[in-house]
Tab-separated table of C-alpha atoms in Angstrom:
chain	number	residue	atom	x	y	z
O	340	MET	CA	191.490	45.001	86.419
O	341	ASN	CA	190.758	41.285	87.171
O	342	ALA	CA	192.259	39.027	84.527
O	343	GLN	CA	190.453	36.270	84.611
O	344	ASN	CA	193.351	33.513	83.412
O	345	SER	CA	197.065	35.306	83.115
O	346	ASP	CA	197.475	38.737	82.770
O	347	ILE	CA	199.949	38.941	80.016
O	348	HIS	CA	198.606	37.670	76.376
O	349	GLY	CA	200.480	36.825	73.121
O	350	PHE	CA	200.087	36.854	69.453
O	351	GLN	CA	201.368	36.004	66.794
O	352	ASP	CA	201.007	37.301	63.456
O	353	HIS	CA	201.855	34.479	60.451
O	354	ARG	CA	200.457	36.712	57.830
O	355	TYR	CA	202.441	39.506	58.439
O	356	HIS	CA	205.230	37.987	60.406
O	357	PHE	CA	205.704	39.977	63.834
O	358	LYS	CA	204.955	38.812	67.599
O	359	GLU	CA	202.924	40.683	70.323
O	360	LEU	CA	202.365	41.110	73.772
O	361	PHE	CA	200.188	42.745	76.178
O	362	ASN	CA	199.778	42.748	80.052
O	363	ALA	CA	196.242	43.265	80.727
O	364	ARG	CA	197.136	44.514	84.370
O	365	THR	CA	199.244	47.162	83.467
O	366	GLY	CA	198.533	47.743	80.149
O	367	PHE	CA	202.205	47.207	78.710
O	368	TYR	CA	202.135	46.649	75.159
O	369	LEU	CA	205.268	45.093	73.255
O	370	ARG	CA	205.665	44.786	69.128
O	371	THR	CA	207.823	43.331	67.297
O	372	GLY	CA	209.357	44.379	64.099
O	373	ILE	CA	208.972	41.656	61.129
O	374	LEU	CA	210.778	38.721	61.857
O	375	LYS	CA	212.770	37.007	59.131
O	376	HIS	CA	212.537	33.085	58.800
O	377	ASP	CA	216.609	31.448	58.651
O	378	THR	CA	215.201	28.213	56.904
O	379	LYS	CA	218.282	26.941	57.588
O	380	ASN	CA	218.778	27.176	60.780
O	381	ASP	CA	215.312	27.750	61.596
O	382	THR	CA	215.565	30.616	63.517
O	383	TRP	CA	213.520	33.852	63.188
O	384	THR	CA	215.483	37.602	63.301
O	385	ASP	CA	213.941	40.576	64.128
O	386	THR	CA	214.549	42.748	61.758
O	387	GLY	CA	213.696	46.449	63.007
O	388	VAL	CA	211.481	47.294	60.331
O	389	ASP	CA	208.114	48.115	61.358
O	390	PRO	CA	204.621	46.046	60.088
O	391	PHE	CA	202.370	48.320	58.465
O	392	MET	CA	199.509	45.889	59.312
O	393	ARG	CA	198.195	43.414	61.679
O	394	SER	CA	196.036	40.498	60.201
O	395	MET	CA	193.053	41.408	62.389
O	396	PRO	CA	192.823	44.696	64.388
O	397	ALA	CA	194.443	44.632	67.805
O	398	LEU	CA	192.095	47.348	69.756
O	399	ILE	CA	188.786	48.047	68.536
O	400	ASP	CA	186.660	51.018	69.323
O	401	ILE	CA	183.269	49.872	69.835
O	402	GLY	CA	180.140	52.547	69.876
O	403	ILE	CA	177.799	50.910	72.268
O	404	MET	CA	175.870	54.293	72.691
O	405	GLY	CA	173.362	55.403	70.082
O	406	THR	CA	172.306	57.765	72.574
O	407	CYS	CA	173.259	60.630	74.710
O	408	LEU	CA	171.678	61.582	77.652
O	409	HIS	CA	172.850	64.848	78.397
O	410	GLY	CA	172.366	65.833	74.370
O	411	ALA	CA	169.776	67.929	74.999
O	412	SER	CA	171.351	69.888	77.282
O	413	GLY	CA	174.020	70.824	75.388
O	414	LEU	CA	176.732	69.898	77.722
O	415	CYS	CA	179.439	69.421	74.750
O	416	ARG	CA	178.690	72.899	73.647
O	417	GLN	CA	178.348	74.535	76.654
O	418	SER	CA	181.930	73.489	77.992
O	419	GLY	CA	183.928	74.683	74.466
O	420	VAL	CA	184.051	70.995	73.170
O	421	GLU	CA	181.928	70.328	69.731
O	422	CYS	CA	180.567	67.093	70.448
O	423	TYR	CA	182.465	64.759	66.656
O	424	GLN	CA	179.238	62.629	66.976
O	425	ASP	CA	176.490	65.332	67.063
O	426	GLY	CA	175.320	63.934	70.158
O	427	ILE	CA	172.282	66.694	69.937
O	428	HIS	CA	170.847	66.077	66.253
O	429	ILE	CA	171.577	62.498	66.522
O	430	ARG	CA	169.240	60.095	68.531
O	431	GLU	CA	169.483	56.118	67.833
O	432	GLU	CA	168.854	52.807	69.331
O	433	ASN	CA	172.186	51.618	71.755
O	434	MET	CA	174.154	48.591	70.701
O	435	SER	CA	172.466	45.894	71.520
O	436	LEU	CA	173.791	43.793	74.664
O	437	ALA	CA	173.698	40.795	71.664
O	438	ASN	CA	175.156	42.660	69.082
O	439	PHE	CA	178.039	43.313	71.328
O	440	GLN	CA	178.393	39.550	72.361
O	441	LYS	CA	178.625	38.546	68.245
O	442	ILE	CA	181.655	40.981	67.992
O	443	ILE	CA	183.662	39.983	70.701
O	444	ASP	CA	182.827	36.384	69.667
O	445	GLN	CA	184.543	37.194	66.440
O	446	ILE	CA	187.690	38.672	67.730
O	447	LYS	CA	188.344	36.312	71.701
O	448	GLY	CA	191.353	35.333	71.214
O	449	ILE	CA	192.957	37.768	68.428
O	450	SER	CA	192.572	41.154	69.286
O	451	PHE	CA	193.805	42.411	72.663
O	452	GLN	CA	191.205	45.915	74.079
O	453	CYS	CA	188.164	47.269	73.093
O	454	ALA	CA	187.101	50.917	74.009
O	455	LEU	CA	184.090	51.604	74.783
O	456	GLY	CA	182.005	54.410	73.166
O	457	GLY	CA	179.426	55.903	70.892
O	458	ARG	CA	177.065	58.986	71.196
O	459	GLY	CA	177.236	59.340	74.852
O	460	ASP	CA	178.720	57.828	78.064
O	461	PRO	CA	179.492	54.520	77.848
O	462	ASN	CA	178.501	53.680	81.733
O	463	LYS	CA	174.913	54.729	81.315
O	464	HIS	CA	174.070	51.864	78.855
O	465	GLU	CA	171.607	49.602	79.827
O	466	SER	CA	173.847	46.791	80.094
O	467	PHE	CA	176.865	48.205	80.966
O	468	ALA	CA	178.147	45.993	83.597
O	469	GLU	CA	177.036	42.513	81.088
O	470	ILE	CA	179.098	44.187	78.603
O	471	LEU	CA	182.322	44.590	81.055
O	472	ARG	CA	181.914	40.861	82.214
O	473	CYS	CA	181.647	39.674	78.762
O	474	CYS	CA	184.612	41.239	77.609
O	475	GLN	CA	186.085	39.654	80.967
O	476	VAL	CA	185.826	36.234	79.808
O	477	HIS	CA	186.909	36.171	76.509
O	478	ASP	CA	190.316	37.909	78.159
O	479	ILE	CA	189.842	41.033	76.317
O	480	VAL	CA	190.132	44.286	78.376
O	481	PRO	CA	187.874	47.201	78.226
O	482	ASN	CA	188.359	50.702	78.271
O	483	TYR	CA	185.692	54.133	78.082
O	484	THR	CA	185.292	57.482	77.937
O	485	THR	CA	182.931	59.447	80.198
O	486	SER	CA	181.822	62.954	80.708
O	487	GLY	CA	181.798	62.111	84.367
O	488	LEU	CA	178.232	63.621	84.735
O	489	ASP	CA	175.822	61.980	87.081
O	490	LEU	CA	178.691	59.051	87.637
O	491	THR	CA	176.722	56.878	90.120
O	492	ASP	CA	178.697	54.684	93.191
O	493	ARG	CA	177.478	51.939	91.523
O	494	GLU	CA	179.611	52.832	87.737
O	495	ALA	CA	182.356	53.775	89.486
O	496	ASP	CA	182.564	50.161	91.768
O	497	ILE	CA	181.757	48.232	88.414
O	498	THR	CA	184.704	50.396	86.120
O	499	ALA	CA	187.202	49.956	89.282
O	500	GLU	CA	186.239	45.868	88.658
O	501	TYR	CA	186.604	45.282	85.365
O	502	VAL	CA	188.104	48.055	83.049
O	503	GLY	CA	191.572	48.341	82.573
O	504	ALA	CA	191.384	52.357	82.155
O	505	ALA	CA	189.009	54.947	82.672
O	506	ALA	CA	188.937	58.516	80.401
O	507	VAL	CA	186.918	61.407	82.172
O	508	SER	CA	186.667	63.560	79.261
O	509	PHE	CA	187.579	67.395	80.633
O	510	TYR	CA	184.225	69.814	80.419
O	511	ARG	CA	185.258	72.601	82.497
O	512	HIS	CA	182.763	71.544	85.001
O	513	SER	CA	182.466	70.558	88.896
O	514	HIS	CA	181.852	67.580	88.007
O	515	THR	CA	184.823	66.584	85.713
O	516	LEU	CA	186.870	66.806	89.000
O	517	LYS	CA	184.142	64.665	90.960
O	518	ALA	CA	184.579	61.972	89.148
O	519	VAL	CA	188.346	61.791	88.294
O	520	GLN	CA	188.069	61.699	92.250
O	521	LYS	CA	185.363	58.911	91.981
O	522	PHE	CA	187.581	56.676	90.048
O	523	ILE	CA	190.634	57.324	92.161
O	524	ARG	CA	190.075	56.834	95.350
O	525	ARG	CA	188.175	53.385	93.881
O	526	GLY	CA	191.905	53.068	92.609
O	527	VAL	CA	190.726	53.097	89.216
O	528	LYS	CA	193.708	53.740	86.675
O	529	THR	CA	192.388	57.275	85.611
O	530	ASN	CA	193.130	59.680	82.195
O	531	ILE	CA	191.581	63.156	81.321
O	532	HIS	CA	191.360	63.426	77.795
O	533	TYR	CA	191.675	67.007	76.724
O	534	VAL	CA	190.738	68.097	73.460
O	535	LEU	CA	193.021	70.670	72.248
O	536	SER	CA	191.301	73.367	69.514
O	537	GLU	CA	192.203	76.917	68.653
O	538	ASN	CA	189.614	77.711	71.680
O	539	SER	CA	191.702	75.142	74.305
O	540	ILE	CA	195.368	75.681	73.369
O	541	ASP	CA	196.383	78.579	75.627
O	542	GLU	CA	193.911	77.157	78.993
O	543	VAL	CA	195.647	74.110	78.350
O	544	ILE	CA	199.483	75.969	78.422
O	545	ASN	CA	198.684	77.738	81.400
O	546	GLY	CA	197.170	75.160	83.071
O	547	LEU	CA	200.137	72.876	82.499
O	548	THR	CA	202.345	75.696	83.234
O	549	ASP	CA	201.055	76.203	86.911
O	550	ASP	CA	200.237	72.291	87.154
O	551	LEU	CA	196.386	73.227	87.610
O	552	PHE	CA	195.824	69.348	86.798
O	553	PRO	CA	193.901	67.606	89.219
O	554	GLU	CA	196.759	65.458	91.538
O	555	ALA	CA	196.829	61.189	91.368
O	556	ILE	CA	195.678	60.706	87.745
O	557	ASN	CA	197.811	58.314	85.612
O	558	ALA	CA	198.193	61.019	82.452
O	559	VAL	CA	196.374	64.153	80.419
O	560	ILE	CA	195.501	62.815	76.842
O	561	PHE	CA	195.530	65.354	74.754
O	562	LEU	CA	192.239	64.569	71.299
O	563	LEU	CA	193.365	66.476	68.116
O	564	HIS	CA	189.701	68.953	66.760
O	565	LYS	CA	188.296	67.908	64.439
O	566	PRO	CA	185.733	69.593	61.869
O	567	VAL	CA	183.493	66.593	62.191
O	568	GLY	CA	180.132	66.591	63.567
O	569	LEU	CA	179.597	70.225	65.414
O	570	GLY	CA	183.091	70.293	64.904
O	571	SER	CA	183.546	73.359	63.652
O	572	ARG	CA	186.445	74.338	61.208
O	573	HIS	CA	187.570	77.721	62.459
O	574	ASN	CA	188.562	75.462	65.744
O	575	VAL	CA	190.912	73.946	64.353
O	576	LEU	CA	194.354	74.380	65.114
O	577	LYS	CA	196.718	75.802	62.554
O	578	ALA	CA	200.726	74.197	61.917
O	579	ASP	CA	201.601	78.289	61.621
O	580	ASP	CA	200.148	79.131	65.034
O	581	LYS	CA	203.734	79.620	67.542
O	582	ARG	CA	201.036	78.380	70.334
O	583	VAL	CA	201.517	74.610	68.470
O	584	ARG	CA	205.183	74.680	68.413
O	585	THR	CA	205.311	75.880	72.136
O	586	PHE	CA	202.578	73.774	73.656
O	587	PHE	CA	204.508	70.446	71.715
O	588	ARG	CA	207.889	71.467	73.144
O	589	MET	CA	206.383	72.082	76.824
O	590	VAL	CA	205.025	68.748	77.054
O	591	THR	CA	208.011	67.101	75.607
O	592	GLU	CA	210.654	68.855	77.497
O	593	LYS	CA	208.916	69.695	81.178
O	594	ARG	CA	208.227	66.703	83.576
O	595	PHE	CA	204.443	66.289	85.003
O	596	PRO	CA	203.932	64.076	88.009
O	597	PHE	CA	201.385	62.155	85.369
O	598	LYS	CA	202.292	60.586	81.984
O	599	ILE	CA	201.280	62.864	78.328
O	600	GLY	CA	199.598	61.329	75.617
O	601	PHE	CA	198.086	61.834	72.226
O	602	ASP	CA	195.544	60.550	69.829
O	603	SER	CA	197.473	59.803	66.664
O	604	CYS	CA	195.835	62.379	64.771
O	605	SER	CA	198.234	64.872	66.676
O	606	VAL	CA	201.539	62.031	65.395
O	607	PRO	CA	202.503	64.859	62.511
O	608	GLY	CA	202.858	68.035	65.225
O	609	ILE	CA	204.977	65.735	67.400
O	610	LEU	CA	207.546	65.331	64.741
O	611	SER	CA	207.267	68.834	63.661
O	612	PHE	CA	207.828	70.682	66.916
O	613	ALA	CA	208.524	68.656	69.841
O	614	GLU	CA	212.712	68.059	69.892
O	615	LYS	CA	213.040	65.873	72.414
O	616	PHE	CA	210.862	62.677	72.220
O	617	ASP	CA	211.662	58.811	71.701
O	618	PRO	CA	209.913	58.095	67.655
O	619	VAL	CA	209.392	54.733	69.529
O	620	SER	CA	206.804	56.040	71.768
O	621	ILE	CA	204.481	57.665	69.080
O	622	GLU	CA	202.009	55.199	66.038
O	623	ALA	CA	200.853	56.687	63.626
O	624	CYS	CA	197.352	56.956	62.444
O	625	GLU	CA	196.395	52.575	63.312
O	626	GLY	CA	192.662	53.399	60.712
O	627	ALA	CA	192.689	49.988	59.024
O	628	ARG	CA	195.988	48.462	59.766
O	629	PHE	CA	195.650	47.575	63.941
O	630	SER	CA	192.238	49.062	65.536
O	631	CYS	CA	189.277	49.973	63.606
O	632	TYR	CA	185.023	51.279	65.038
O	633	ILE	CA	182.274	49.339	65.055
O	634	SER	CA	179.256	52.146	65.609
O	635	PRO	CA	175.690	51.369	67.207
O	636	ASP	CA	174.183	49.967	64.549
O	637	MET	CA	176.952	47.712	63.745
O	638	LYS	CA	178.721	49.729	60.507
O	639	MET	CA	182.888	48.805	60.879
O	640	THR	CA	184.744	51.328	59.666
O	641	PRO	CA	188.670	52.532	60.079
O	642	CYS	CA	188.458	55.373	62.170
O	643	SER	CA	185.491	56.587	64.399
O	644	PHE	CA	185.413	60.170	63.076
O	645	ASP	CA	184.464	58.517	59.464
O	646	GLN	CA	180.694	59.372	60.616
O	647	HIS	CA	179.542	59.387	56.766
O	648	MET	CA	180.779	56.049	56.432
O	649	ARG	CA	182.726	56.402	53.561
O	650	TYR	CA	184.600	53.372	54.386
O	651	GLY	CA	182.078	51.502	56.331
O	652	ILE	CA	180.996	47.434	56.491
O	653	ASP	CA	177.526	46.378	57.622
O	654	LEU	CA	178.064	43.788	60.216
O	655	ASN	CA	174.799	42.611	60.049
O	656	THR	CA	175.429	40.762	56.508
O	657	HIS	CA	179.699	40.551	56.763
O	658	THR	CA	182.269	38.944	59.108
O	659	ILE	CA	184.576	41.490	61.109
O	660	PHE	CA	187.564	40.174	59.441
O	661	GLU	CA	185.439	40.762	55.421
O	662	ALA	CA	185.636	43.873	56.809
O	663	TRP	CA	189.121	44.206	57.692
O	664	ASN	CA	189.987	42.356	54.595
O	665	SER	CA	187.459	44.697	51.838
O	666	ARG	CA	188.268	47.178	49.243
O	667	GLN	CA	187.147	49.994	51.295
O	668	PHE	CA	189.881	49.181	54.447
O	669	GLN	CA	192.060	48.299	51.449
O	670	ASP	CA	191.313	52.376	49.998
O	671	PHE	CA	192.160	53.593	53.431
O	672	ARG	CA	195.374	51.852	53.944
O	673	THR	CA	196.656	53.044	50.388
O	674	ILE	CA	195.889	56.240	51.597
O	675	LEU	CA	198.396	55.457	54.570
O	676	ARG	CA	201.377	54.267	52.379
O	677	HIS	CA	201.128	56.905	49.463
O	678	THR	CA	200.610	59.618	50.953
O	679	CYS	CA	203.512	62.559	50.950
O	680	PRO	CA	206.462	59.583	49.497
O	681	ASP	CA	209.318	62.241	49.107
O	682	CYS	CA	209.284	63.260	53.167
O	683	GLY	CA	211.946	62.454	55.362
O	684	HIS	CA	209.036	61.811	58.070
O	685	ARG	CA	206.267	59.543	55.785
O	686	GLU	CA	207.735	56.329	58.097
O	687	ASN	CA	206.723	57.741	60.779
O	688	CYS	CA	203.428	60.272	60.137
O	689	MET	CA	201.632	58.307	57.019
O	690	GLY	CA	201.126	61.681	55.943
O	691	GLY	CA	198.648	62.414	58.810
O	692	CYS	CA	194.700	62.043	58.618
O	693	PRO	CA	193.133	60.497	55.690
O	694	LEU	CA	189.743	61.627	56.843
O	695	THR	CA	190.158	64.824	58.184
O	696	PRO	CA	193.643	66.555	56.118
O	697	GLU	CA	193.098	69.399	57.288
O	698	VAL	CA	194.169	68.540	61.343
O	699	THR	CA	197.407	67.986	60.329
O	700	LEU	CA	200.100	69.589	61.965
O	701	CYS	CA	202.284	69.613	59.344
O	702	LEU	CA	204.444	72.948	57.989
O	703	GLU	CA	205.171	71.451	54.841
O	704	LYS	CA	202.482	69.327	54.014
O	705	GLU	CA	200.955	73.106	54.225
O	706	VAL	CA	203.019	74.217	51.327
O	707	SER	CA	202.756	71.397	49.245
O	708	ASN	CA	199.098	71.853	49.578
O	709	GLU	CA	199.534	75.304	48.207
O	710	ASN	CA	201.761	74.555	45.916
O	711	GLN	CA	199.040	72.385	44.383
O	712	ASP	CA	196.220	74.955	44.485
């Protein structure tokens, strides 16, 4: 990753009273607790209390792809991955370069990173190189996830030049490994994204036990399957599944030659079933607090899984700042602020997913829901 200026970027949030540091080269991120001002001595003290939110997002998931070139082939379903954006049936225009630049212009100097995504492989966007260069010019680190299918040498070269990290979705096909190796040979920080579901949990436990993941990868990132788009409810993991406990204990107790990561949706599972982990290393749902999603047609919502735009704001008529401070985003935050008020894990968990609560891997919440019924 070539940073135009210094690798270290800082941000001071005057509204919520904390500071951040981000290393664009390594991806290291540091956020202080809420800072208390001593007016007498004009000094600031870190209270150790985590800020609930940021005055603008630190990371934006930008859906630059409106169409999946592999949707017609049913690649996701063939591999056991049920596309939450339904790339098989929905085909829309990709985000224009002009609209992407419009987003970057509003967040430069404020946001550290953007994740490129949408309904298809970002590396197949007609303005892929220009999009990456736009990020670099404004000191925003781009990252993206790809299926790896038909990854060209040119796309891999561009990735190595501009991208902080690239993730290859685990699609159980030879092209997954080929793409991983193509990135690694070019020095790209390469992750594997693995969707954790009813259908895949046995496979991943066996894979981790027998060291079947490729060598030299940076990390395996586990993403919970959600019943959104083509995602079916029967494939959602259940908190009372003994394999869930086995999985979380394994990944937090065993040493691997690569890092292990999770999406924020997995935090309730870590808190419920893992025994050896540092609470500082986890972050509950960041939607509308530190991150958001922008769709190919310029709709902004707290999370990309809000495919029906229940909390969406049209950026064709509003700014990102206005969307971030909208009633819809505040409603989303209210759920995170007040769900499960009596739970001892509330501070670190915030009640799990506001959009698809059935994916929240918490036995106590299941009992609570049964009592309410």
